[in-house]
Short mmCIF file of C-alpha atoms in Angstrom, two decimals:
data_model
loop_
_atom_site.label_atom_id
_atom_site.label_comp_id
_atom_site.label_asym_id
_atom_site.label_seq_id
_atom_site.Cartn_x
_atom_site.Cartn_y
_atom_site.Cartn_z
CA UNK A 322 15.38 0.69 -21.02
CA UNK A 323 15.21 3.92 -23.00
CA UNK A 324 18.28 5.96 -23.89
CA UNK A 325 17.09 8.73 -21.58
CA UNK A 326 16.95 6.36 -18.59
CA UNK A 327 20.36 4.84 -19.45
CA UNK A 328 21.94 8.32 -19.51
CA UNK A 329 20.23 9.20 -16.24
CA UNK A 330 21.49 6.02 -14.57
CA UNK A 331 25.03 6.66 -15.87
CA UNK A 332 24.99 10.18 -14.45
CA UNK A 333 23.79 8.92 -11.08
CA UNK A 334 26.55 6.30 -10.88
CA UNK A 335 29.20 8.77 -12.07
CA UNK A 336 28.03 11.34 -9.52
CA UNK A 337 28.14 8.77 -6.72
CA UNK A 338 31.77 7.95 -7.57
CA UNK A 339 32.70 11.64 -7.61
CA UNK A 340 31.03 12.30 -4.24
CA UNK A 341 32.87 9.39 -2.63
CA UNK A 342 36.06 11.47 -2.91
CA UNK A 343 34.72 14.39 -0.83
CA UNK A 344 32.32 15.10 2.07
CA UNK A 345 28.89 13.81 1.14
CA UNK A 346 26.48 16.66 0.20
CA UNK A 347 23.46 15.37 2.15
CA UNK A 348 21.10 18.30 1.62
CA UNK A 349 21.87 18.59 -2.08
CA UNK A 350 21.35 14.89 -2.65
CA UNK A 351 18.15 14.80 -0.60
CA UNK A 352 16.73 17.58 -2.76
CA UNK A 353 17.76 15.58 -5.85
CA UNK A 354 16.03 12.45 -4.54
CA UNK A 355 12.91 14.47 -3.72
CA UNK A 356 12.87 15.91 -7.25
CA UNK A 357 13.16 12.45 -8.84
CA UNK A 358 10.36 11.18 -6.59
CA UNK A 359 7.89 13.33 -8.54
CA UNK A 360 8.84 11.70 -11.86
CA UNK A 361 11.07 8.63 -11.49
CA UNK A 362 10.69 6.89 -8.09
CA UNK A 363 13.23 4.19 -9.04
CA UNK A 364 15.86 6.85 -9.80
CA UNK A 365 14.98 8.54 -6.52
CA UNK A 366 15.66 5.25 -4.69
CA UNK A 367 19.13 5.03 -6.25
CA UNK A 368 20.03 8.43 -4.81
CA UNK A 369 18.42 7.54 -1.47
CA UNK A 370 20.48 4.36 -1.19
CA UNK A 371 23.66 6.43 -1.48
CA UNK A 372 22.33 8.86 1.17
CA UNK A 373 21.54 5.95 3.53
CA UNK A 374 25.00 4.46 3.08
CA UNK A 375 26.70 7.81 3.72
CA UNK A 376 24.41 8.66 6.67
CA UNK A 377 25.20 5.33 8.35
CA UNK A 378 28.92 5.83 7.75
CA UNK A 379 29.00 9.46 8.92
CA UNK A 380 26.50 9.04 11.77
CA UNK A 381 23.83 11.38 10.37
CA UNK A 382 20.58 10.00 11.89
CA UNK A 383 18.43 12.91 10.67
CA UNK A 384 19.28 12.33 7.01
CA UNK A 385 19.03 8.58 7.55
CA UNK A 386 15.45 9.04 8.81
CA UNK A 387 14.55 11.46 6.00
CA UNK A 388 15.98 9.10 3.36
CA UNK A 389 13.91 6.17 4.64
CA UNK A 390 10.87 8.46 4.76
CA UNK A 391 11.29 9.25 1.08
CA UNK A 392 11.73 5.53 0.33
CA UNK A 393 8.43 4.99 2.15
CA UNK A 394 6.84 7.71 0.00
CA UNK A 395 8.23 6.16 -3.22
CA UNK A 396 6.77 2.79 -2.18
CA UNK A 397 3.42 4.48 -1.59
CA UNK A 398 3.52 6.03 -5.08
CA UNK A 399 4.16 2.54 -6.50
CA UNK A 400 1.24 1.08 -4.44
CA UNK A 401 3.64 -1.07 -2.39
CA UNK A 402 1.80 -0.98 0.97
CA UNK A 403 4.10 -3.49 2.65
CA UNK A 404 7.28 -1.49 2.07
CA UNK A 405 5.51 1.81 2.75
CA UNK A 406 4.70 0.62 6.27
CA UNK A 407 8.08 -1.10 6.71
CA UNK A 408 10.10 1.98 5.81
CA UNK A 409 7.84 4.21 7.92
CA UNK A 410 8.61 1.89 10.86
CA UNK A 411 12.35 2.27 10.24
CA UNK A 412 11.92 6.07 10.20
CA UNK A 413 10.08 5.94 13.53
CA UNK A 414 12.70 3.68 15.18
CA UNK A 415 15.60 5.89 14.05
CA UNK A 416 13.78 9.07 15.13
CA UNK A 417 12.69 7.66 18.49
CA UNK A 418 16.23 6.51 19.27
CA UNK A 419 17.73 9.91 18.33
CA UNK A 420 14.89 12.12 19.67
CA UNK A 421 14.24 13.47 16.17
CA UNK A 422 10.78 15.05 16.31
CA UNK A 423 10.56 15.80 12.58
CA UNK A 424 11.33 12.18 11.71
CA UNK A 425 8.57 10.91 13.99
CA UNK A 426 6.11 13.30 12.33
CA UNK A 427 7.20 12.07 8.89
CA UNK A 428 6.69 8.49 10.02
CA UNK A 429 3.21 9.22 11.38
CA UNK A 430 2.34 10.98 8.11
CA UNK A 431 3.23 7.92 6.02
CA UNK A 432 1.46 5.55 8.42
CA UNK A 433 -1.66 7.72 8.27
CA UNK A 434 -1.56 8.09 4.49
CA UNK A 435 -1.08 4.35 3.89
CA UNK A 436 -3.73 3.34 6.45
CA UNK A 437 -6.18 5.68 4.71
CA UNK A 438 -5.47 3.92 1.41
CA UNK A 439 -6.02 0.54 3.10
CA UNK A 440 -9.39 1.71 4.39
CA UNK A 441 -8.31 1.82 8.06
CA UNK A 442 -9.73 5.29 8.58
CA UNK A 443 -9.60 5.41 12.38
CA UNK A 444 -5.94 4.39 12.44
CA UNK A 445 -5.20 6.86 9.64
CA UNK A 446 -6.72 9.78 11.51
CA UNK A 447 -5.01 8.74 14.75
CA UNK A 448 -1.55 8.69 13.14
CA UNK A 449 -2.04 11.99 11.31
CA UNK A 450 -3.13 13.60 14.59
CA UNK A 451 0.01 12.25 16.28
CA UNK A 452 2.10 13.69 13.45
CA UNK A 453 0.56 17.15 13.91
CA UNK A 454 1.12 16.95 17.67
CA UNK A 455 4.83 16.19 17.19
CA UNK A 456 5.45 19.42 15.24
CA UNK A 457 2.60 21.70 16.36
CA UNK A 458 5.02 24.11 18.07
CA UNK A 459 7.88 23.83 15.54
CA UNK A 460 8.04 27.36 14.10
CA UNK A 461 10.49 26.66 11.27
CA UNK A 462 10.22 26.08 7.53
CA UNK A 463 10.36 22.35 8.21
CA UNK A 464 7.57 22.62 10.77
CA UNK A 465 5.30 24.55 8.39
CA UNK A 466 6.06 22.11 5.58
CA UNK A 467 5.27 19.04 7.69
CA UNK A 468 2.03 20.42 9.08
CA UNK A 469 0.96 21.40 5.56
CA UNK A 470 1.71 17.93 4.18
CA UNK A 471 -0.15 16.21 7.01
CA UNK A 472 -3.20 18.45 6.53
CA UNK A 473 -3.10 17.54 2.83
CA UNK A 474 -3.08 13.84 3.78
CA UNK A 475 -6.41 14.27 5.59
CA UNK A 476 -8.02 14.80 2.16
CA UNK A 477 -7.34 11.18 1.19
CA UNK A 478 -10.03 9.66 3.41
CA UNK A 479 -12.63 12.45 3.24
CA UNK A 480 -15.42 11.92 0.70
CA UNK A 481 -17.23 14.45 -1.48
CA UNK A 482 -20.02 14.92 1.08
CA UNK A 483 -17.45 16.10 3.62
CA UNK A 484 -16.49 19.07 1.46
CA UNK A 485 -16.50 21.48 4.42
CA UNK A 486 -13.82 19.43 6.15
CA UNK A 487 -11.90 19.11 2.86
CA UNK A 488 -11.94 22.89 2.40
CA UNK A 489 -10.93 23.36 6.05
CA UNK A 490 -7.86 21.12 5.74
CA UNK A 491 -7.00 22.51 2.30
CA UNK A 492 -6.93 26.05 3.69
CA UNK A 493 -4.95 24.91 6.75
CA UNK A 494 -2.40 23.38 4.40
CA UNK A 495 -2.12 26.57 2.32
CA UNK A 496 -1.67 28.72 5.43
CA UNK A 497 1.16 26.48 6.63
CA UNK A 498 2.94 26.58 3.27
CA UNK A 499 2.61 30.38 3.14
CA UNK A 500 4.62 30.49 6.38
CA UNK A 501 7.68 28.93 4.70
CA UNK A 502 10.47 31.47 4.21
CA UNK A 503 12.27 29.59 1.42
CA UNK A 504 10.41 30.88 -1.63
CA UNK A 505 11.39 28.03 -3.97
CA UNK A 506 10.23 25.32 -1.61
CA UNK A 507 7.14 27.32 -0.64
CA UNK A 508 6.05 27.59 -4.27
CA UNK A 509 6.71 23.88 -4.91
CA UNK A 510 4.37 22.92 -2.08
CA UNK A 511 1.72 25.55 -2.83
CA UNK A 512 1.19 24.08 -6.30
CA UNK A 513 -0.46 20.89 -5.01
CA UNK A 514 -2.24 22.76 -2.19
CA UNK A 515 -3.79 25.29 -4.60
CA UNK A 516 -4.74 22.50 -6.99
CA UNK A 517 -6.40 20.48 -4.21
CA UNK A 518 -8.54 23.34 -2.95
CA UNK A 519 -9.39 24.38 -6.52
CA UNK A 520 -10.69 20.89 -7.25
CA UNK A 521 -12.61 20.77 -3.96
CA UNK A 522 -14.28 24.09 -4.70
CA UNK A 523 -15.19 22.84 -8.17
CA UNK A 524 -17.02 19.91 -6.61
CA UNK A 525 -19.34 22.31 -4.76
CA UNK A 526 -19.79 24.60 -7.81
CA UNK A 527 -17.80 27.56 -6.48
CA UNK A 528 -16.36 28.21 -9.92
CA UNK A 529 -14.92 31.69 -9.50
CA UNK A 530 -12.97 30.91 -6.35
CA UNK A 531 -11.94 27.53 -7.75
CA UNK A 532 -10.40 29.11 -10.84
CA UNK A 533 -8.49 31.63 -8.74
CA UNK A 534 -6.68 28.81 -6.93
CA UNK A 535 -6.16 26.71 -10.06
CA UNK A 536 -4.66 29.65 -11.94
CA UNK A 537 -2.29 30.24 -9.03
CA UNK A 538 -1.26 26.59 -9.16
CA UNK A 539 -0.74 26.73 -12.92
CA UNK A 540 1.39 29.88 -12.63
CA UNK A 541 3.66 28.26 -10.02
CA UNK A 542 4.09 24.77 -11.46
CA UNK A 543 6.37 25.80 -14.34
CA UNK A 544 7.95 22.98 -16.37
CA UNK A 545 9.61 21.10 -13.53
CA UNK A 546 6.83 18.74 -12.49
CA UNK A 547 4.92 17.30 -15.43
CA UNK A 548 2.62 15.17 -13.30
CA UNK A 549 1.40 18.15 -11.25
CA UNK A 550 1.04 20.20 -14.44
CA UNK A 551 -1.09 17.44 -15.93
CA UNK A 552 -3.23 17.30 -12.76
CA UNK A 553 -3.75 21.07 -12.70
CA UNK A 554 -4.80 21.23 -16.36
CA UNK A 555 -7.24 18.41 -15.72
CA UNK A 556 -8.62 20.17 -12.62
CA UNK A 557 -9.11 23.37 -14.61
CA UNK A 558 -11.03 21.38 -17.21
CA UNK A 559 -13.11 19.78 -14.43
CA UNK A 560 -13.91 23.21 -13.01
CA UNK A 561 -15.12 24.43 -16.41
CA UNK A 562 -17.19 21.28 -16.80
CA UNK A 563 -18.89 21.79 -13.44
CA UNK A 564 -19.62 25.38 -14.54
CA UNK A 565 -21.37 24.13 -17.69
CA UNK A 566 -18.62 25.30 -20.06
CA UNK A 567 -17.82 22.08 -21.96
CA UNK A 568 -15.84 23.81 -24.73
CA UNK A 569 -13.27 25.15 -22.26
CA UNK A 570 -13.32 21.87 -20.35
CA UNK A 571 -12.44 19.92 -23.50
CA UNK A 572 -9.61 22.35 -24.29
CA UNK A 573 -7.89 21.81 -20.93
CA UNK A 574 -8.63 18.09 -20.81
CA UNK A 575 -6.78 17.68 -24.12
CA UNK A 576 -3.76 19.59 -22.80
CA UNK A 577 -3.69 17.33 -19.76
CA UNK A 578 -4.10 14.23 -21.92
CA UNK A 579 -1.14 15.16 -24.13
CA UNK A 580 1.12 15.31 -21.05
CA UNK A 581 -0.32 12.07 -19.64
CA UNK A 582 0.33 10.36 -23.00
CA UNK A 583 3.89 11.67 -23.18
CA UNK A 584 4.86 10.51 -19.69
CA UNK A 585 2.68 7.42 -19.34
CA UNK A 586 0.50 8.67 -16.47
CA UNK A 587 -1.99 5.83 -16.97
CA UNK A 588 -4.20 6.45 -13.94
CA UNK A 589 -4.59 10.09 -14.88
CA UNK A 590 -5.42 9.12 -18.48
CA UNK A 591 -8.29 7.00 -17.20
CA UNK A 592 -9.72 9.98 -15.33
CA UNK A 593 -9.17 12.40 -18.21
CA UNK A 594 -10.71 10.18 -20.91
CA UNK A 595 -13.73 9.54 -18.70
CA UNK A 596 -14.25 13.27 -18.24
CA UNK A 597 -13.69 13.93 -21.95
CA UNK A 598 -16.48 11.50 -22.74
CA UNK A 599 -18.82 13.44 -20.43
CA UNK A 600 -17.71 16.83 -21.78
CA UNK A 601 -18.30 15.83 -25.42
CA UNK A 602 -21.70 14.44 -24.45
CA UNK A 603 -22.55 17.85 -22.96
CA UNK A 604 -21.41 19.44 -26.23
CA UNK A 605 -23.78 17.15 -28.10
CA UNK A 606 -20.92 15.54 -30.05
CA UNK A 607 -21.80 11.86 -29.73
CA UNK A 608 -19.04 10.61 -32.04
CA UNK A 609 -16.30 12.22 -29.97
CA UNK A 610 -17.99 11.12 -26.76
CA UNK A 611 -18.06 7.57 -28.04
CA UNK A 612 -14.38 7.75 -29.04
CA UNK A 613 -13.28 8.73 -25.54
CA UNK A 614 -15.66 6.29 -23.93
CA UNK A 615 -13.91 3.52 -25.82
CA UNK A 616 -10.47 4.86 -24.82
CA UNK A 617 -11.63 5.10 -21.20
CA UNK A 618 -12.87 1.52 -21.15
CA UNK A 619 -9.70 0.27 -22.82
CA UNK A 620 -7.47 1.97 -20.25
CA UNK A 621 -9.64 0.99 -17.34
CA UNK A 622 -9.80 -2.66 -18.17
CA UNK A 623 -8.37 -3.83 -21.45
CA UNK A 624 -9.65 -7.36 -20.92
CA UNK A 625 -13.21 -6.16 -20.38
CA UNK A 626 -12.92 -3.81 -23.34
CA UNK A 627 -11.79 -6.61 -25.65
CA UNK A 628 -14.62 -8.73 -24.40
CA UNK A 629 -17.13 -5.95 -25.13
CA UNK A 630 -15.79 -5.66 -28.70
CA UNK A 631 -16.24 -9.40 -29.18
CA UNK A 632 -19.79 -9.23 -27.87
CA UNK A 633 -20.47 -6.35 -30.27
CA UNK A 634 -19.25 -8.41 -33.22
CA UNK A 635 -21.41 -11.34 -32.18
CA UNK A 636 -24.46 -9.09 -31.92
CA UNK A 637 -23.69 -7.59 -35.33
CA UNK A 638 -23.45 -11.06 -36.83
CA UNK A 639 -26.73 -12.04 -35.25
CA UNK A 640 -28.39 -9.00 -36.74
CA UNK A 641 -27.26 -9.96 -40.28
CA UNK A 642 -28.66 -13.43 -39.86
CA UNK A 643 -31.89 -12.29 -38.28
CA UNK A 644 -34.10 -13.79 -41.00
CA UNK A 645 -32.44 -17.16 -40.77
CA UNK A 646 -32.68 -17.19 -37.01
CA UNK A 647 -36.40 -16.45 -37.16
CA UNK A 648 -36.85 -19.77 -38.94
CA UNK A 649 -34.90 -21.49 -36.23
CA UNK A 650 -36.63 -19.73 -33.34
CA UNK A 651 -38.48 -22.84 -32.16
CA UNK A 652 -35.28 -24.86 -32.08
CA UNK A 653 -33.47 -22.05 -30.27
CA UNK A 654 -36.27 -21.71 -27.75
CA UNK A 655 -36.05 -25.38 -26.92
CA UNK A 656 -32.29 -25.17 -26.70
CA UNK A 657 -32.55 -22.19 -24.37
CA UNK A 658 -34.97 -24.04 -22.13
CA UNK A 659 -32.60 -27.00 -21.95
CA UNK A 660 -29.68 -24.67 -21.34
CA UNK A 661 -31.62 -22.90 -18.55
CA UNK A 662 -32.44 -26.22 -16.91
CA UNK A 663 -28.78 -27.28 -17.09
CA UNK A 664 -27.72 -23.90 -15.73
CA UNK A 665 -30.20 -24.16 -12.87
CA UNK A 666 -28.87 -27.62 -12.03
CA UNK A 667 -25.28 -26.36 -12.14
CA UNK A 668 -26.15 -23.35 -10.01
CA UNK A 669 -27.96 -25.61 -7.58
CA UNK A 670 -24.92 -27.88 -7.32
CA UNK A 671 -22.65 -24.87 -6.84
CA UNK A 672 -24.92 -23.44 -4.13
CA UNK A 673 -24.98 -26.79 -2.32
CA UNK A 674 -21.19 -26.97 -2.51
CA UNK A 675 -20.84 -23.40 -1.26
CA UNK A 676 -23.21 -24.19 1.60
CA UNK A 677 -21.17 -27.27 2.50
CA UNK A 678 -17.93 -25.28 2.44
CA UNK A 679 -19.48 -22.51 4.53
CA UNK A 680 -20.69 -25.05 7.08
CA UNK A 681 -17.26 -26.69 7.14
CA UNK A 682 -15.58 -23.30 7.61
CA UNK A 683 -18.05 -22.39 10.36
CA UNK A 684 -17.34 -25.62 12.24
CA UNK A 685 -13.58 -25.18 11.95
CA UNK A 686 -13.87 -21.57 13.13
CA UNK A 687 -16.08 -22.56 16.08
CA UNK A 688 -13.67 -25.32 17.10
CA UNK A 689 -10.65 -23.01 16.89
CA UNK A 690 -12.56 -20.31 18.79
CA UNK A 691 -13.29 -22.74 21.62
CA UNK A 692 -10.14 -24.87 21.71
CA UNK A 693 -7.46 -22.86 19.88
CA UNK A 694 -5.23 -24.18 17.10
CA UNK A 695 -3.91 -27.76 16.99
CA UNK A 696 -0.18 -28.40 16.77
CA UNK A 697 0.84 -30.10 13.49
CA UNK A 698 2.69 -33.46 13.72
CA UNK A 699 6.47 -33.19 13.99
CA UNK A 700 8.36 -33.13 10.68
CA UNK A 701 12.10 -33.40 10.11
CA UNK A 702 13.61 -30.11 9.02
CA UNK A 703 15.02 -29.71 5.51
CA UNK A 704 18.79 -30.14 5.41
CA UNK A 705 19.82 -26.78 4.04
CA UNK A 706 23.30 -26.77 5.58
CA UNK A 707 25.86 -28.95 7.33
CA UNK A 708 24.73 -27.57 10.68
CA UNK A 709 21.13 -28.50 9.96
CA UNK A 710 22.26 -31.98 8.95
CA UNK A 711 24.12 -32.41 12.24
CA UNK A 712 21.04 -31.22 14.12
CA UNK A 713 18.82 -33.72 12.33
CA UNK A 714 21.23 -36.57 12.93
CA UNK A 715 21.36 -35.70 16.62
CA UNK A 716 17.59 -35.57 16.93
CA UNK A 717 17.20 -39.04 15.44
CA UNK A 718 19.20 -40.50 18.34
CA UNK A 719 18.94 -39.86 22.11
CA UNK A 720 20.66 -36.65 23.22
CA UNK A 721 21.96 -36.02 26.70
CA UNK A 722 21.24 -32.48 27.85
CA UNK A 723 21.82 -31.52 31.44
CA UNK A 724 18.68 -30.47 33.34
CA UNK A 725 20.20 -27.06 33.98
CA UNK A 726 20.79 -26.42 30.26
CA UNK A 727 17.34 -27.72 29.36
CA UNK A 728 15.71 -25.51 32.02
CA UNK A 729 17.69 -22.50 30.76
CA UNK A 730 16.48 -23.11 27.18
CA UNK A 731 12.88 -23.47 28.33
CA UNK A 732 13.08 -20.19 30.27
CA UNK A 733 14.53 -18.52 27.21
CA UNK A 734 11.75 -19.89 25.01
CA UNK A 735 9.18 -18.66 27.51
CA UNK A 736 10.62 -15.14 27.38
CA UNK A 737 10.85 -15.39 23.58
CA UNK A 738 7.13 -16.20 23.43
CA UNK A 739 6.03 -13.64 26.04
CA UNK A 740 7.90 -10.84 24.26
CA UNK A 741 6.36 -11.83 20.90
CA UNK A 742 9.83 -12.03 19.35
CA UNK A 743 8.57 -14.74 17.00
CA UNK A 744 6.81 -11.96 15.03
CA UNK A 745 10.18 -10.52 13.94
CA UNK A 746 10.52 -11.13 10.21
CA UNK A 747 14.16 -12.26 10.32
CA UNK A 748 13.90 -14.63 13.29
CA UNK A 749 16.25 -17.57 12.80
CA UNK A 750 17.21 -20.68 14.75
CA UNK A 751 20.87 -19.72 14.85
CA UNK A 752 20.10 -16.23 16.21
CA UNK A 753 17.80 -17.60 18.92
CA UNK A 754 20.36 -20.23 19.92
CA UNK A 755 23.06 -17.55 20.10
CA UNK A 756 20.82 -15.37 22.27
CA UNK A 757 20.22 -18.31 24.67
CA UNK A 758 23.95 -19.12 24.63
CA UNK A 759 23.42 -22.70 23.41
CA UNK A 760 24.10 -24.50 20.17
CA UNK A 761 21.36 -25.07 17.60
CA UNK A 762 21.15 -28.84 18.11
CA UNK A 763 20.33 -28.39 21.81
CA UNK A 764 17.70 -25.81 20.91
CA UNK A 765 16.16 -28.12 18.27
CA UNK A 766 16.13 -31.04 20.69
CA UNK A 767 14.35 -29.09 23.43
CA UNK A 768 11.78 -27.69 20.98
CA UNK A 769 11.12 -31.20 19.66
CA UNK A 770 10.81 -32.65 23.17
CA UNK A 771 8.61 -29.98 24.71
CA UNK A 772 6.83 -28.47 21.70
CA UNK A 773 6.67 -31.60 19.51
CA UNK A 774 7.73 -29.48 16.51
CA UNK A 775 10.73 -28.51 14.46
CA UNK A 776 11.91 -24.90 14.62
CA UNK A 777 9.89 -23.67 11.61
CA UNK A 778 6.73 -25.41 12.84
CA UNK A 779 7.28 -23.86 16.26
CA UNK A 780 7.62 -20.32 14.86
CA UNK A 781 4.67 -20.69 12.46
CA UNK A 782 2.44 -22.08 15.21
CA UNK A 783 3.32 -19.15 17.50
CA UNK A 784 2.69 -16.59 14.76
CA UNK A 785 -0.62 -18.05 13.60
CA UNK A 786 -1.68 -18.66 17.19
CA UNK A 787 -0.96 -15.01 18.01
CA UNK A 788 -3.03 -13.76 15.06
CA UNK A 789 -5.88 -16.15 15.91
CA UNK A 790 -5.98 -14.91 19.51
CA UNK A 791 -5.93 -11.29 18.39
CA UNK A 792 -8.76 -11.93 15.94
CA UNK A 793 -10.75 -13.71 18.66
CA UNK A 794 -10.26 -11.09 21.36
CA UNK A 795 -9.92 -7.81 19.47
CA UNK A 796 -12.68 -7.06 16.89
CA UNK A 797 -10.52 -4.25 15.49
CA UNK A 798 -8.10 -6.85 14.10
CA UNK A 799 -10.90 -8.28 11.96
CA UNK A 800 -10.95 -5.03 9.98
CA UNK A 801 -7.30 -5.34 8.90
CA UNK A 802 -6.28 -6.37 5.40
CA UNK A 803 -4.68 -9.81 5.10
CA UNK A 804 -1.37 -8.30 3.99
CA UNK A 805 -1.32 -6.17 7.16
CA UNK A 806 -1.87 -9.26 9.34
CA UNK A 807 1.02 -10.90 7.46
CA UNK A 808 3.20 -7.85 8.09
CA UNK A 809 2.63 -7.68 11.85
CA UNK A 810 3.18 -11.42 12.30
CA UNK A 811 6.53 -11.42 10.52
CA UNK A 812 5.67 -12.98 7.15
CA UNK A 813 7.30 -11.67 4.00
CA UNK A 814 4.17 -11.85 1.90
CA UNK A 815 0.39 -12.20 1.86
CA UNK A 816 0.68 -15.64 0.21
CA UNK A 817 3.18 -17.05 2.75
CA UNK A 818 0.95 -15.99 5.64
CA UNK A 819 -2.21 -17.36 4.01
CA UNK A 820 -0.49 -20.67 3.22
CA UNK A 821 0.64 -21.23 6.81
CA UNK A 822 -2.67 -20.04 8.25
CA UNK A 823 -4.65 -22.50 6.12
CA UNK A 824 -2.16 -25.28 6.86
CA UNK A 825 -2.47 -24.80 10.64
CA UNK A 826 -6.07 -23.61 11.07
CA UNK A 827 -7.60 -25.48 8.15
CA UNK A 828 -9.18 -22.58 6.27
CA UNK A 829 -8.10 -19.35 4.60
CA UNK A 830 -7.74 -16.36 6.98
CA UNK A 831 -10.48 -14.38 5.21
CA UNK A 832 -12.92 -17.27 5.71
CA UNK A 833 -11.90 -17.54 9.37
CA UNK A 834 -12.49 -13.80 9.95
CA UNK A 835 -15.85 -13.94 8.17
CA UNK A 836 -17.08 -16.84 10.29
CA UNK A 837 -15.54 -15.55 13.52
CA UNK A 838 -18.19 -12.83 13.82
CA UNK A 839 -20.90 -15.51 13.66
CA UNK A 840 -19.48 -17.80 16.33
CA UNK A 841 -18.15 -15.19 18.76
#
C-alpha cells in the first residue's frame, strides 16, 4: 500500500470517528463517496459502509438506497457482475418498500447497464426503459440527472452502425443535464456527455462539431477527475486522427498516455497505444509505429507478447543457420512428414473423443429433457456442529414423529418449494425448521424419509431442478451467462453452481444448454 493510500485511509477512519459524535452528514458523505468512485472505488466503499450503517441506525431509507446504488456502480467499475446485480436488487427492494421512485430508477439503471455488459441486450433495454418511466415526470435536478445518466447508458449496447441512435441518446442526455440548476453538478455530468457525443461524431467524420463538444468537455473537466481528463484527451486525438491530422492526434494521445501511466488506467492505455500505432503509421514513421505496436501487444496480452518475442528469436536463429539447414532439408522434410502423420493421428483421436463426449452429452441431455433429473443417493451430512451430530445420530435410529407433525412439515416443505424459497442464497436448515416451528432433527428425518436426501442434497436438487426446467421451457434462459444462472438459483459463485449441476445432471451446464436446443 502506498503512502498516499495509507494517509487517505487514516483520514477516512479519523473522519468516521469524528462524525460519530454528531449528526451524520449524509449528503456531504454521499458526495465524498461519489467523488472517490471516479478514482478509488475501494475508498468510496469505505465511506459508503459508514453511510449504510448510519442510514440503518437513523432510519434514512433514501440514503440507504443511494449508498447501495453507488456500491453497485463501484462493483460495475471493477467488473464484478455478481455484486453489481446483487446491490442493484437491494436498492430496488429498499425503494419498493419505501415508495422511493428515484431509488427504483437507479436500480433499473444499474440492471440495464450490467445486462448490456453481459450481452443481454433485450433485458438491458427493458430495464433502462423502466428507469426512464419511473422519473419521466420528475422535474427536479435529481430527475434531470437520472434521465441523463440512463440515456448515457443506452450507448453501451449500441454499435458504430447505429450512430444515429447514439447521437440521439447523447443529445437527450446533454439536454437533461442542461436542465440541472446546480451548476457544479451540472458541469460534472456534462463532461462525460460532451465527451461521448464528441467521440460519436468523430466516428462519422463530423470533425468540426465533434471538436466543439470535446473542447467543451475539456474546459469543464478541470483537474478533479483524471480518468475523464485522460478520456477526453484521447477522444480529441481520435477526432484529429479521423480528420486525417495525425500530428495533432499524436500530440493529444501522448497527453492522455501520460495521465494513464501516472494513474494506472490500463484499459485506456491499451486503447491509446493502439491508436498511437495507427497515427504514427499515418505519419509514415514506422519505427514509432512499431514501438507502440509492441507496447499495445504487451498491455493487451503479456503472455502472447512474450510468446511472439520468443518466436521472433527462433526465426532469427533459423535465419543465421540457413546454410546449415539447407544441407539438412531432406532430413527435415522427412521429419515434417512424420510429424504431420503423428499430428493427424492425434487430431483424429481428439476428434473421435470429442465426438464421443458430444454423443454422451446429447444422450444425457435428451434423458434429462424427457425424464427430468435423478435424485442422488442419500448421504450422511457432515457433522459441523453439535446440533448436526445429534441430528445424524437420530437419523441412524428409528424416530417417532406424530402424523400431525409429519404432515405439518410436509405442508411446509410443499409451500417452501412452490414459493421457490430454496433459491434464496442464505437458506439454512435451522432457519427453515424455525419457520416450520419444528426442530432440525424432525426436519432432517422427514426430508430423509420422503425425499431420500439430506438437507443439502434436497436444496441442491431443487435448485438444479428449477434451472433445468427453466432451460427446458423458456428459451430465453438459454441466453443467460452461467454466473447469472448461479445468481438466480442462490449459489455464491459460478464454480459452486457448475459443480452441483454436473454432479446432479451429469454434464456441465454449458454443455447441457448447447445440446438442449438439439433435443428440444
